[in-house]
Amino acid sequence: MRSPFRPDAVPDAAVLDDHKPLVRTLERRGLIRGGLSLGALVMLTGCDVKRPEAVESALLALSRLTDDVQALLFNPNRLAPTYPASMILRPPKFNAYYDVMDVKPVDGATWRLDLSGLIADKHPWTLSQLQALPRSSMVIKHICVEGWSYIGGWTGVPLRVFLERVGADLRAKYVAFKTADDYPSSIDMATALHPQTLLATQYGGDPLADPFGYPVRLRMATKLGYKNPKWITAIEVTNTYPGGYWETKGFSWFAGL
Amino acid sequence: MPSFPRRLRVTGHVEIEFMSQVKDETPDMPAAPPQAGRRLHPLPIRVMHWINAIVMLVMITSGWGIYDDDVIIRGLHFSPFWRLGDWAAWSLNWHFAGMWFLGINGLIYLIYGFASGRLREKLLPIRPSDVVRTVIDTLHFKIAHEDITVYNAVQKLLYIVVILAGISQVVTGLAIWKPVQFSGLVWLFGGFQTARVLHFAGMAVIVGFLVVHVALALLVPRTLWAMVTGGPHLAVRSRIRKGHAQRGHAT
């Protein structure tokens, strides 16, 4: 699989010529010396290295490799374990890059879901239109990258049903989301089509409460918590890597469970 | 400088090393057995040992960085000094980068260890009575280390424990990394949070081993040097050891 992080356009060859003097100063000896001193530094300082650029790009390259392996490990037919409804945590755990007091509620009556990209019918959707689609429920474990977890019960339109209904190109690579809280996110198409990937509108049988993404949020049983955007306002199907809020800060993009 | 009287004064192990050096230069020594020249730590073992040493430090310290966002033991935090990665995103990147080196290096080590017979030769058998005797001797500060090519019962036990802990870390790590794809593993460990605690406990076992291992290596620097240069030649070693042991019995 082609790395989703590989740029679509490569720099012009002339750029190399411009930097020829710089390239000449790169010595293998310097690399080895740098590597050794970095290694020593890592050991001595208890690893308080402020991410030199070379280390950062090496780590990101390995993270992309790990993402590719994660995509290979993802079995589209494997279902995440489910639990009885009696185990649902009420209310669910709130987590965002800001405090729960800073949540800005979204008005369901005026809410519209915008569509763009490789989608045949790009008409915006209203909440009642979305709720008229067939729904499905799941009681699954929410696992945060930090390590905590809880069991939640979610009901909504399977993303696959929605994408098929609007005529999305299901061979495209990415499904990207925009949200009311400025938390862009994106997932791979294989996960978008997984039966446990919902455009959730209910939690534990009740409409989503404001802090948890009313009116519509994404809920996947096969990805870490931070991959599930709340208060979704737009969906795009694309072949261009869209990234995401935490991904631009260094977190893994695939983040599959 | 007269070498003969000097040799009389030296201790047993220095004498042995001296003789093993002589062996290389003396043509009239008996024909060496087929594995002659094999060193205590063959090159592949040394390379894998030091890769593992670095990667283990990366895994432990980056793990502490990940741990700190949601602690398992209330009140137990690791200060930034001990964390690899200036915050969780980079601790995670270090951890998942190190994962590949740890897993591949460890797998080759186990295959090599089983195929060459080294693991069995060095670590088995362990007799409970030997363990008890070594512990008692150690408590009396009688730590035998003249012969660094043979591990005492406690050493064998510790090496087996740490190898098992390393394997356990990989398996519990897989369980908490991919709890859906490897849901069978999570079930085996009794749930996601239990697997996570086991992953933490495995780290504690390895860190505990590391403290003892590094302390002893520094107390007997010869062992540390052997893991760099390869140590004494085994075939010669074992022959001389026999003589050494016989002398020991006679006294």
Short mmCIF file of C-alpha atoms in Angstrom, two decimals:
data_model
loop_
_atom_site.label_atom_id
_atom_site.label_comp_id
_atom_site.label_asym_id
_atom_site.label_seq_id
_atom_site.Cartn_x
_atom_site.Cartn_y
_atom_site.Cartn_z
CA MET A 1 0.00 0.00 0.00
CA ARG A 2 1.28 3.45 -0.87
CA SER A 3 2.09 5.50 2.20
CA PRO A 4 -0.66 8.04 2.85
CA PHE A 5 2.02 10.46 3.94
CA ARG A 6 3.94 10.46 0.67
CA PRO A 7 3.52 13.84 -1.00
CA ASP A 8 1.65 13.77 -4.30
CA ALA A 9 4.08 16.22 -5.87
CA VAL A 10 7.84 15.92 -5.49
CA PRO A 11 10.10 18.99 -5.45
CA ASP A 12 11.65 20.17 -8.68
CA ALA A 13 15.05 18.67 -9.51
CA ALA A 14 16.52 22.16 -9.63
CA VAL A 15 16.06 22.39 -5.88
CA LEU A 16 18.82 19.81 -5.51
CA ASP A 17 21.19 21.94 -7.58
CA ASP A 18 20.46 24.94 -5.40
CA HIS A 19 21.51 22.98 -2.34
CA LYS A 20 24.55 21.28 -3.81
CA PRO A 21 27.05 23.07 -1.52
CA LEU A 22 24.97 22.04 1.48
CA VAL A 23 24.74 18.43 0.32
CA ARG A 24 28.52 18.36 -0.12
CA THR A 25 29.03 19.31 3.52
CA LEU A 26 27.10 16.23 4.64
CA GLU A 27 29.67 13.66 5.59
CA ARG A 28 29.19 10.10 6.60
CA ARG A 29 31.65 10.67 9.40
CA GLY A 30 29.54 13.55 10.63
CA LEU A 31 26.44 11.35 10.59
CA ILE A 32 28.19 8.66 12.60
CA ARG A 33 29.60 11.20 15.03
CA GLY A 34 26.19 12.82 15.34
CA GLY A 35 24.54 9.44 15.84
CA LEU A 36 26.99 8.46 18.55
CA SER A 37 26.70 11.70 20.43
CA LEU A 38 22.93 11.55 20.15
CA GLY A 39 23.03 8.02 21.56
CA ALA A 40 25.25 9.18 24.41
CA LEU A 41 23.01 12.16 25.02
CA VAL A 42 19.93 9.95 25.16
CA MET A 43 21.56 7.78 27.82
CA LEU A 44 23.05 10.60 29.88
CA THR A 45 20.19 13.01 30.04
CA GLY A 46 17.46 10.54 30.76
CA CYS A 47 16.44 11.30 27.23
CA ASP A 48 15.53 14.93 27.49
CA VAL A 49 16.43 15.48 23.87
CA LYS A 50 14.29 18.22 22.42
CA ARG A 51 13.64 16.28 19.24
CA PRO A 52 16.42 17.24 16.85
CA GLU A 53 15.03 17.40 13.34
CA ALA A 54 16.81 14.24 12.18
CA VAL A 55 15.42 12.24 15.09
CA GLU A 56 11.95 13.64 14.56
CA SER A 57 11.87 12.79 10.87
CA ALA A 58 13.25 9.29 11.54
CA LEU A 59 10.55 8.70 14.14
CA LEU A 60 7.85 9.99 11.80
CA ALA A 61 9.12 7.75 8.99
CA LEU A 62 8.90 4.75 11.31
CA SER A 63 5.45 5.87 12.43
CA ARG A 64 4.32 5.87 8.77
CA LEU A 65 5.78 2.39 8.35
CA THR A 66 3.89 1.29 11.46
CA ASP A 67 0.73 2.87 10.01
CA ASP A 68 1.19 0.80 6.84
CA VAL A 69 1.59 -2.35 8.93
CA GLN A 70 -1.51 -1.39 10.91
CA ALA A 71 -3.46 -1.09 7.67
CA LEU A 72 -2.24 -4.59 6.70
CA LEU A 73 -3.22 -5.98 10.11
CA PHE A 74 -6.70 -4.49 9.83
CA ASN A 75 -9.15 -7.26 9.05
CA PRO A 76 -12.33 -5.70 7.59
CA ASN A 77 -14.36 -8.73 8.67
CA ARG A 78 -13.16 -8.87 12.26
CA LEU A 79 -15.63 -7.41 14.74
CA ALA A 80 -14.56 -5.78 17.98
CA PRO A 81 -15.86 -7.51 21.13
CA THR A 82 -19.29 -6.24 22.22
CA TYR A 83 -20.80 -6.08 25.70
CA PRO A 84 -24.26 -6.24 27.32
CA ALA A 85 -26.17 -2.93 27.52
CA SER A 86 -26.06 -3.17 31.33
CA MET A 87 -22.33 -2.37 31.20
CA ILE A 88 -22.76 0.99 29.44
CA LEU A 89 -21.15 3.83 31.39
CA ARG A 90 -23.55 6.75 31.94
CA PRO A 91 -22.67 9.44 31.16
CA PRO A 92 -19.69 8.60 28.94
CA LYS A 93 -16.25 10.01 29.69
CA PHE A 94 -15.61 13.46 28.24
CA ASN A 95 -12.28 14.06 26.58
CA ALA A 96 -11.14 16.77 24.21
CA TYR A 97 -8.25 19.16 23.71
CA TYR A 98 -10.22 21.67 25.81
CA ASP A 99 -12.29 21.57 28.98
CA VAL A 100 -15.91 20.33 29.04
CA MET A 101 -16.98 23.85 30.12
CA ASP A 102 -15.75 25.17 26.77
CA VAL A 103 -18.05 22.97 24.70
CA LYS A 104 -20.09 25.05 22.25
CA PRO A 105 -23.43 23.27 21.69
CA VAL A 106 -24.62 22.80 18.10
CA ASP A 107 -28.25 23.55 17.13
CA GLY A 108 -29.69 20.36 15.62
CA ALA A 109 -32.47 22.25 13.80
CA THR A 110 -30.13 24.38 11.72
CA TRP A 111 -27.34 21.80 11.54
CA ARG A 112 -26.32 20.72 8.02
CA LEU A 113 -23.92 18.04 6.93
CA ASP A 114 -21.90 19.25 3.94
CA LEU A 115 -20.41 16.79 1.47
CA SER A 116 -17.46 17.22 -0.84
CA GLY A 117 -14.86 15.33 -2.80
CA LEU A 118 -15.47 12.03 -4.60
CA ILE A 119 -19.21 11.92 -3.86
CA ALA A 120 -21.91 11.79 -6.56
CA ASP A 121 -24.69 13.56 -4.63
CA LYS A 122 -23.25 16.46 -2.65
CA HIS A 123 -26.53 17.87 -1.35
CA PRO A 124 -26.23 18.87 2.33
CA TRP A 125 -28.10 16.66 4.78
CA THR A 126 -30.40 17.68 7.61
CA LEU A 127 -30.59 15.79 10.89
CA SER A 128 -34.05 14.36 10.17
CA GLN A 129 -32.91 13.12 6.75
CA LEU A 130 -29.94 11.38 8.36
CA GLN A 131 -32.10 9.86 11.08
CA ALA A 132 -34.40 8.38 8.44
CA LEU A 133 -31.59 6.09 7.24
CA PRO A 134 -31.32 2.54 8.66
CA ARG A 135 -29.53 2.56 12.00
CA SER A 136 -27.51 0.08 13.96
CA SER A 137 -26.36 -0.16 17.59
CA MET A 138 -23.23 -1.41 19.29
CA VAL A 139 -21.96 -1.64 22.86
CA ILE A 140 -18.19 -1.41 22.55
CA LYS A 141 -15.07 -0.49 24.45
CA HIS A 142 -13.73 3.02 23.99
CA ILE A 143 -9.94 2.91 24.30
CA CYS A 144 -7.96 6.11 24.68
CA VAL A 145 -4.35 6.38 23.55
CA GLU A 146 -3.58 7.48 27.12
CA GLY A 147 -4.54 4.03 28.38
CA TRP A 148 -7.98 4.43 29.97
CA SER A 149 -11.08 2.75 28.60
CA TYR A 150 -14.83 2.47 29.19
CA ILE A 151 -17.78 0.65 27.69
CA GLY A 152 -20.22 2.77 25.70
CA GLY A 153 -23.42 2.08 23.76
CA TRP A 154 -23.79 3.88 20.44
CA THR A 155 -26.57 4.05 17.85
CA GLY A 156 -26.39 5.61 14.42
CA VAL A 157 -26.19 5.22 10.68
CA PRO A 158 -23.39 2.90 9.57
CA LEU A 159 -20.95 5.12 7.65
CA ARG A 160 -20.97 2.50 4.88
CA VAL A 161 -24.75 2.91 4.45
CA PHE A 162 -24.35 6.67 4.27
CA LEU A 163 -21.42 6.59 1.83
CA GLU A 164 -23.28 4.17 -0.44
CA ARG A 165 -26.42 6.34 -0.29
CA VAL A 166 -24.63 9.51 -1.39
CA GLY A 167 -22.71 7.70 -4.12
CA ALA A 168 -19.24 8.04 -2.63
CA ASP A 169 -16.31 6.50 -4.49
CA LEU A 170 -15.68 3.54 -2.18
CA ARG A 171 -12.31 2.91 -3.82
CA ALA A 172 -11.01 6.27 -2.62
CA LYS A 173 -8.37 6.18 0.10
CA TYR A 174 -9.66 8.55 2.76
CA VAL A 175 -12.82 9.79 4.40
CA ALA A 176 -12.19 13.15 6.07
CA PHE A 177 -14.30 15.00 8.62
CA LYS A 178 -14.68 18.62 9.63
CA THR A 179 -16.27 19.50 12.95
CA ALA A 180 -17.84 22.44 14.77
CA ASP A 181 -14.99 22.41 17.33
CA ASP A 182 -12.27 22.69 14.69
CA TYR A 183 -11.04 19.14 15.13
CA PRO A 184 -10.32 17.86 11.62
CA SER A 185 -9.90 14.10 11.33
CA SER A 186 -9.62 11.41 8.67
CA ILE A 187 -9.76 7.64 8.37
CA ASP A 188 -8.94 4.98 5.81
CA MET A 189 -11.73 3.73 3.53
CA ALA A 190 -11.46 0.14 4.84
CA THR A 191 -12.31 1.31 8.35
CA ALA A 192 -15.01 3.65 7.02
CA LEU A 193 -16.76 0.61 5.50
CA HIS A 194 -16.41 -1.55 8.65
CA PRO A 195 -19.81 -2.54 10.14
CA GLN A 196 -18.81 -1.07 13.54
CA THR A 197 -18.19 2.41 12.12
CA LEU A 198 -21.23 4.61 12.81
CA LEU A 199 -22.33 8.19 12.32
CA ALA A 200 -23.64 8.05 15.87
CA THR A 201 -26.67 10.11 16.96
CA GLN A 202 -27.50 8.30 20.23
CA TYR A 203 -25.73 7.16 23.36
CA GLY A 204 -27.32 4.48 25.53
CA GLY A 205 -30.62 4.88 23.66
CA ASP A 206 -30.87 8.68 24.20
CA PRO A 207 -29.90 11.45 21.78
CA LEU A 208 -26.25 12.43 22.15
CA ALA A 209 -25.70 15.00 24.89
CA ASP A 210 -23.96 18.24 23.89
CA PRO A 211 -20.50 17.39 25.31
CA PHE A 212 -20.43 14.14 23.39
CA GLY A 213 -21.03 15.46 19.91
CA TYR A 214 -24.72 16.31 19.38
CA PRO A 215 -26.11 15.98 16.79
CA VAL A 216 -23.70 13.66 14.93
CA ARG A 217 -20.31 12.20 15.73
CA LEU A 218 -18.19 9.37 14.43
CA ARG A 219 -17.88 6.22 16.52
CA MET A 220 -15.58 3.37 15.48
CA ALA A 221 -14.94 0.18 17.44
CA THR A 222 -11.67 -0.38 15.60
CA LYS A 223 -9.78 2.85 16.32
CA LEU A 224 -8.44 4.75 19.32
CA GLY A 225 -10.65 7.41 20.89
CA TYR A 226 -8.96 10.43 19.33
CA LYS A 227 -9.90 9.20 15.84
CA ASN A 228 -13.62 9.79 16.59
CA PRO A 229 -14.54 13.41 15.81
CA LYS A 230 -17.62 14.96 17.46
CA TRP A 231 -20.06 17.62 16.12
CA ILE A 232 -19.36 16.61 12.51
CA THR A 233 -20.28 19.31 9.99
CA ALA A 234 -18.70 18.06 6.76
CA ILE A 235 -17.54 14.84 5.15
CA GLU A 236 -15.11 14.62 2.25
CA VAL A 237 -14.06 11.53 0.29
CA THR A 238 -10.60 12.01 -1.13
CA ASN A 239 -7.35 10.44 -2.30
CA THR A 240 -5.25 13.25 -0.82
CA TYR A 241 -4.02 12.64 2.70
CA PRO A 242 -6.12 14.93 4.92
CA GLY A 243 -4.31 14.49 8.27
CA GLY A 244 -5.99 15.49 11.49
CA TYR A 245 -5.77 17.54 14.67
CA TRP A 246 -3.54 15.22 16.72
CA GLU A 247 -1.82 13.73 13.69
CA THR A 248 -0.21 17.07 12.83
CA LYS A 249 1.14 17.11 16.41
CA GLY A 250 2.87 13.77 15.95
CA PHE A 251 0.28 11.10 16.79
CA SER A 252 -0.16 8.05 14.59
CA TRP A 253 -2.68 8.54 11.78
CA PHE A 254 -3.99 4.98 11.49
CA ALA A 255 -4.40 4.42 15.26
CA GLY A 256 -6.21 1.12 14.73
CA LEU A 257 -7.16 -1.21 17.54
CA MET B 1 60.45 -8.42 33.21
CA PRO B 2 60.53 -12.04 34.43
CA SER B 3 57.20 -13.54 33.59
CA PHE B 4 57.41 -16.75 35.55
CA PRO B 5 57.39 -15.46 39.14
CA ARG B 6 54.76 -12.96 38.17
CA ARG B 7 52.56 -15.75 36.97
CA LEU B 8 52.86 -17.48 40.30
CA ARG B 9 51.47 -14.49 42.09
CA VAL B 10 48.42 -13.93 39.95
CA THR B 11 45.00 -15.22 40.85
CA GLY B 12 43.29 -18.17 39.24
CA HIS B 13 41.29 -16.38 36.61
CA VAL B 14 44.12 -14.19 35.39
CA GLU B 15 46.20 -17.28 35.01
CA ILE B 16 43.50 -18.86 32.94
CA GLU B 17 43.25 -15.88 30.67
CA PHE B 18 47.00 -15.75 30.39
CA MET B 19 47.10 -19.38 29.34
CA SER B 20 44.32 -18.94 26.84
CA GLN B 21 46.41 -16.23 25.23
CA VAL B 22 49.41 -18.53 25.26
CA LYS B 23 47.38 -21.14 23.46
CA ASP B 24 47.04 -18.98 20.37
CA GLU B 25 50.79 -18.63 20.05
CA THR B 26 51.94 -22.11 21.03
CA PRO B 27 52.10 -24.48 18.07
CA ASP B 28 52.75 -27.64 20.14
CA MET B 29 49.46 -27.45 22.04
CA PRO B 30 47.19 -30.46 21.48
CA ALA B 31 44.98 -30.19 18.40
CA ALA B 32 42.02 -28.06 19.30
CA PRO B 33 38.52 -29.56 19.22
CA PRO B 34 36.28 -28.44 16.34
CA GLN B 35 34.77 -25.51 18.25
CA ALA B 36 38.12 -24.24 19.41
CA GLY B 37 38.32 -20.49 19.31
CA ARG B 38 34.64 -20.15 20.05
CA ARG B 39 34.36 -17.35 22.51
CA LEU B 40 32.17 -17.06 25.56
CA HIS B 41 30.01 -14.51 23.73
CA PRO B 42 30.10 -15.04 19.96
CA LEU B 43 29.82 -11.91 17.82
CA PRO B 44 26.08 -12.32 17.04
CA ILE B 45 25.31 -12.53 20.77
CA ARG B 46 27.30 -9.37 21.49
CA VAL B 47 25.67 -7.42 18.68
CA MET B 48 22.18 -8.55 19.75
CA HIS B 49 22.97 -7.86 23.41
CA TRP B 50 23.92 -4.23 22.80
CA ILE B 51 21.08 -3.59 20.36
CA ASN B 52 18.75 -4.99 23.01
CA ALA B 53 20.38 -2.90 25.74
CA ILE B 54 19.76 0.33 23.83
CA VAL B 55 16.27 -0.64 22.64
CA MET B 56 15.25 -1.76 26.14
CA LEU B 57 16.24 1.64 27.53
CA VAL B 58 14.25 3.29 24.74
CA MET B 59 11.20 1.10 25.43
CA ILE B 60 11.35 1.57 29.21
CA THR B 61 11.83 5.34 29.21
CA SER B 62 9.35 6.00 26.38
CA GLY B 63 6.92 3.67 28.16
CA TRP B 64 7.22 5.88 31.24
CA GLY B 65 6.31 8.86 29.06
CA ILE B 66 3.18 7.07 27.80
CA TYR B 67 2.31 5.83 31.30
CA ASP B 68 2.32 9.30 32.77
CA ASP B 69 -0.82 10.45 30.93
CA ASP B 70 -2.97 7.90 32.76
CA VAL B 71 -1.16 6.36 35.71
CA ILE B 72 -1.78 2.80 36.90
CA ILE B 73 -0.48 3.35 40.43
CA ARG B 74 -1.92 6.51 41.92
CA GLY B 75 0.84 8.91 42.89
CA LEU B 76 3.49 7.12 40.83
CA HIS B 77 4.74 9.47 38.15
CA PHE B 78 7.94 9.57 36.19
CA SER B 79 9.52 12.99 36.03
CA PRO B 80 10.40 14.42 32.60
CA PHE B 81 14.04 13.59 33.29
CA TRP B 82 13.26 9.87 33.06
CA ARG B 83 10.91 10.07 30.07
CA LEU B 84 11.94 9.63 26.46
CA GLY B 85 9.91 12.00 24.33
CA ASP B 86 9.04 15.51 25.52
CA TRP B 87 5.34 14.59 25.59
CA ALA B 88 3.07 11.60 24.96
CA ALA B 89 3.00 11.86 21.15
CA TRP B 90 6.76 11.48 20.92
CA SER B 91 6.99 8.91 23.69
CA LEU B 92 4.52 6.87 21.62
CA ASN B 93 6.58 7.38 18.47
CA TRP B 94 9.73 6.26 20.27
CA HIS B 95 7.88 3.27 21.70
CA PHE B 96 6.45 2.10 18.37
CA ALA B 97 9.76 2.70 16.62
CA GLY B 98 11.61 0.72 19.29
CA MET B 99 8.99 -2.02 19.05
CA TRP B 100 10.32 -3.13 15.66
CA PHE B 101 13.93 -3.32 16.82
CA LEU B 102 13.03 -5.07 20.06
CA GLY B 103 10.77 -7.60 18.35
CA ILE B 104 13.05 -8.44 15.41
CA ASN B 105 16.24 -8.47 17.50
CA GLY B 106 14.57 -10.58 20.19
CA LEU B 107 13.18 -13.04 17.67
CA ILE B 108 16.59 -13.53 16.03
CA TYR B 109 18.14 -13.94 19.51
CA LEU B 110 15.67 -16.67 20.45
CA ILE B 111 16.07 -18.49 17.12
CA TYR B 112 19.87 -18.26 17.44
CA GLY B 113 19.78 -19.31 21.08
CA PHE B 114 17.66 -22.38 20.43
CA ALA B 115 19.32 -23.36 17.15
CA SER B 116 22.87 -23.06 18.49
CA GLY B 117 21.97 -24.76 21.75
CA ARG B 118 23.38 -21.78 23.65
CA LEU B 119 20.26 -21.13 25.71
CA ARG B 120 20.11 -24.73 26.91
CA GLU B 121 23.84 -24.96 27.45
CA LYS B 122 24.08 -21.74 29.46
CA LEU B 123 20.78 -21.70 31.33
CA LEU B 124 19.94 -25.34 32.04
CA PRO B 125 19.69 -27.28 34.23
CA ILE B 126 18.70 -25.27 37.30
CA ARG B 127 18.61 -27.33 40.48
CA PRO B 128 16.61 -25.88 43.39
CA SER B 129 19.37 -26.95 45.78
CA ASP B 130 21.90 -24.95 43.75
CA VAL B 131 19.63 -21.91 43.88
CA VAL B 132 19.40 -22.19 47.68
CA ARG B 133 23.16 -22.66 48.03
CA THR B 134 23.95 -19.69 45.76
CA VAL B 135 21.56 -17.48 47.68
CA ILE B 136 23.14 -18.50 51.00
CA ASP B 137 26.64 -17.99 49.61
CA THR B 138 25.69 -14.59 48.28
CA LEU B 139 24.27 -13.56 51.64
CA HIS B 140 27.67 -14.46 53.11
CA PHE B 141 29.33 -12.32 50.41
CA LYS B 142 30.86 -15.41 48.87
CA ILE B 143 30.03 -14.61 45.28
CA ALA B 144 32.00 -16.94 43.06
CA HIS B 145 32.99 -15.18 39.88
CA GLU B 146 36.39 -16.61 39.00
CA ASP B 147 34.82 -18.40 36.09
CA ILE B 148 32.63 -16.07 34.09
CA THR B 149 31.78 -18.71 31.49
CA VAL B 150 29.56 -20.66 33.86
CA TYR B 151 26.46 -19.07 35.35
CA ASN B 152 25.43 -19.94 38.88
CA ALA B 153 21.89 -21.14 39.54
CA VAL B 154 20.58 -17.69 40.49
CA GLN B 155 22.08 -16.14 37.37
CA LYS B 156 20.45 -18.83 35.24
CA LEU B 157 17.13 -18.22 36.93
CA LEU B 158 17.36 -14.44 36.46
CA TYR B 159 18.30 -14.76 32.79
CA ILE B 160 15.37 -17.11 32.17
CA VAL B 161 13.02 -14.78 34.04
CA VAL B 162 14.13 -11.75 32.05
CA ILE B 163 13.86 -13.59 28.72
CA LEU B 164 10.34 -14.70 29.65
CA ALA B 165 9.55 -11.13 30.78
CA GLY B 166 10.77 -9.83 27.41
CA ILE B 167 8.55 -12.29 25.55
CA SER B 168 5.66 -11.40 27.84
CA GLN B 169 6.19 -7.68 27.11
CA VAL B 170 5.90 -8.32 23.39
CA VAL B 171 2.72 -10.38 23.81
CA THR B 172 1.00 -8.04 26.30
CA GLY B 173 2.19 -5.14 24.14
CA LEU B 174 0.52 -6.67 21.08
CA ALA B 175 -2.65 -7.16 23.13
CA ILE B 176 -2.92 -3.52 24.18
CA TRP B 177 -1.74 -2.19 20.80
CA LYS B 178 -4.28 -4.24 18.81
CA PRO B 179 -7.04 -5.27 21.23
CA VAL B 180 -9.47 -5.80 18.33
CA GLN B 181 -7.23 -7.55 15.79
CA PHE B 182 -5.69 -9.66 18.59
CA SER B 183 -8.79 -9.84 20.78
CA GLY B 184 -7.88 -13.45 21.62
CA LEU B 185 -4.76 -12.23 23.42
CA VAL B 186 -6.76 -9.67 25.39
CA TRP B 187 -9.20 -12.40 26.40
CA LEU B 188 -6.26 -14.59 27.43
CA PHE B 189 -4.95 -11.89 29.76
CA GLY B 190 -8.39 -11.25 31.23
CA GLY B 191 -9.23 -7.92 29.61
CA PHE B 192 -7.63 -4.80 28.21
CA GLN B 193 -6.86 -3.13 31.53
CA THR B 194 -5.41 -6.34 32.98
CA ALA B 195 -3.17 -6.71 29.93
CA ARG B 196 -2.09 -3.11 30.41
CA VAL B 197 -1.21 -3.73 34.07
CA LEU B 198 0.69 -6.89 33.06
CA HIS B 199 2.61 -4.82 30.49
CA PHE B 200 3.52 -2.41 33.28
CA ALA B 201 4.46 -5.26 35.64
CA GLY B 202 6.68 -6.79 32.96
CA MET B 203 8.51 -3.47 32.73
CA ALA B 204 9.02 -3.54 36.52
CA VAL B 205 10.50 -7.05 36.30
CA ILE B 206 12.88 -5.99 33.53
CA VAL B 207 13.93 -2.83 35.37
CA GLY B 208 14.53 -4.90 38.50
CA PHE B 209 16.69 -7.30 36.51
CA LEU B 210 18.50 -4.39 34.90
CA VAL B 211 19.48 -2.89 38.26
CA VAL B 212 20.99 -6.19 39.47
CA HIS B 213 22.51 -7.02 36.08
CA VAL B 214 24.24 -3.65 35.65
CA ALA B 215 25.38 -3.54 39.29
CA LEU B 216 27.01 -6.98 39.02
CA ALA B 217 28.55 -6.20 35.65
CA LEU B 218 30.14 -3.11 37.17
CA LEU B 219 31.31 -5.06 40.22
CA VAL B 220 33.00 -7.60 37.95
CA PRO B 221 34.01 -5.45 34.96
CA ARG B 222 35.53 -8.51 33.31
CA THR B 223 32.00 -9.65 32.46
CA LEU B 224 31.23 -6.29 30.89
CA TRP B 225 34.44 -6.40 28.87
CA ALA B 226 33.63 -9.94 27.75
CA MET B 227 30.33 -8.72 26.28
CA VAL B 228 32.38 -6.25 24.21
CA THR B 229 35.33 -8.35 23.09
CA GLY B 230 33.80 -11.81 23.30
CA GLY B 231 35.54 -13.03 26.43
CA PRO B 232 37.69 -16.12 26.91
CA HIS B 233 37.95 -18.88 24.31
CA LEU B 234 35.62 -21.63 25.40
CA ALA B 235 37.35 -24.82 24.25
CA VAL B 236 40.57 -23.91 26.04
CA ARG B 237 38.60 -22.61 28.93
CA SER B 238 36.84 -25.83 29.69
CA ARG B 239 40.06 -27.87 29.60
CA ILE B 240 41.81 -25.55 32.02
CA ARG B 241 38.75 -25.30 34.18
CA LYS B 242 38.94 -29.03 34.76
CA GLY B 243 42.50 -28.69 36.01
CA HIS B 244 41.51 -25.70 38.07
CA ALA B 245 38.64 -27.64 39.63
CA GLN B 246 40.92 -30.58 40.42
CA ARG B 247 43.35 -28.26 42.15
CA GLY B 248 40.45 -26.89 44.06
CA HIS B 249 39.48 -30.35 45.25
CA ALA B 250 43.02 -31.15 46.32
CA THR B 251 43.28 -28.17 48.64
#
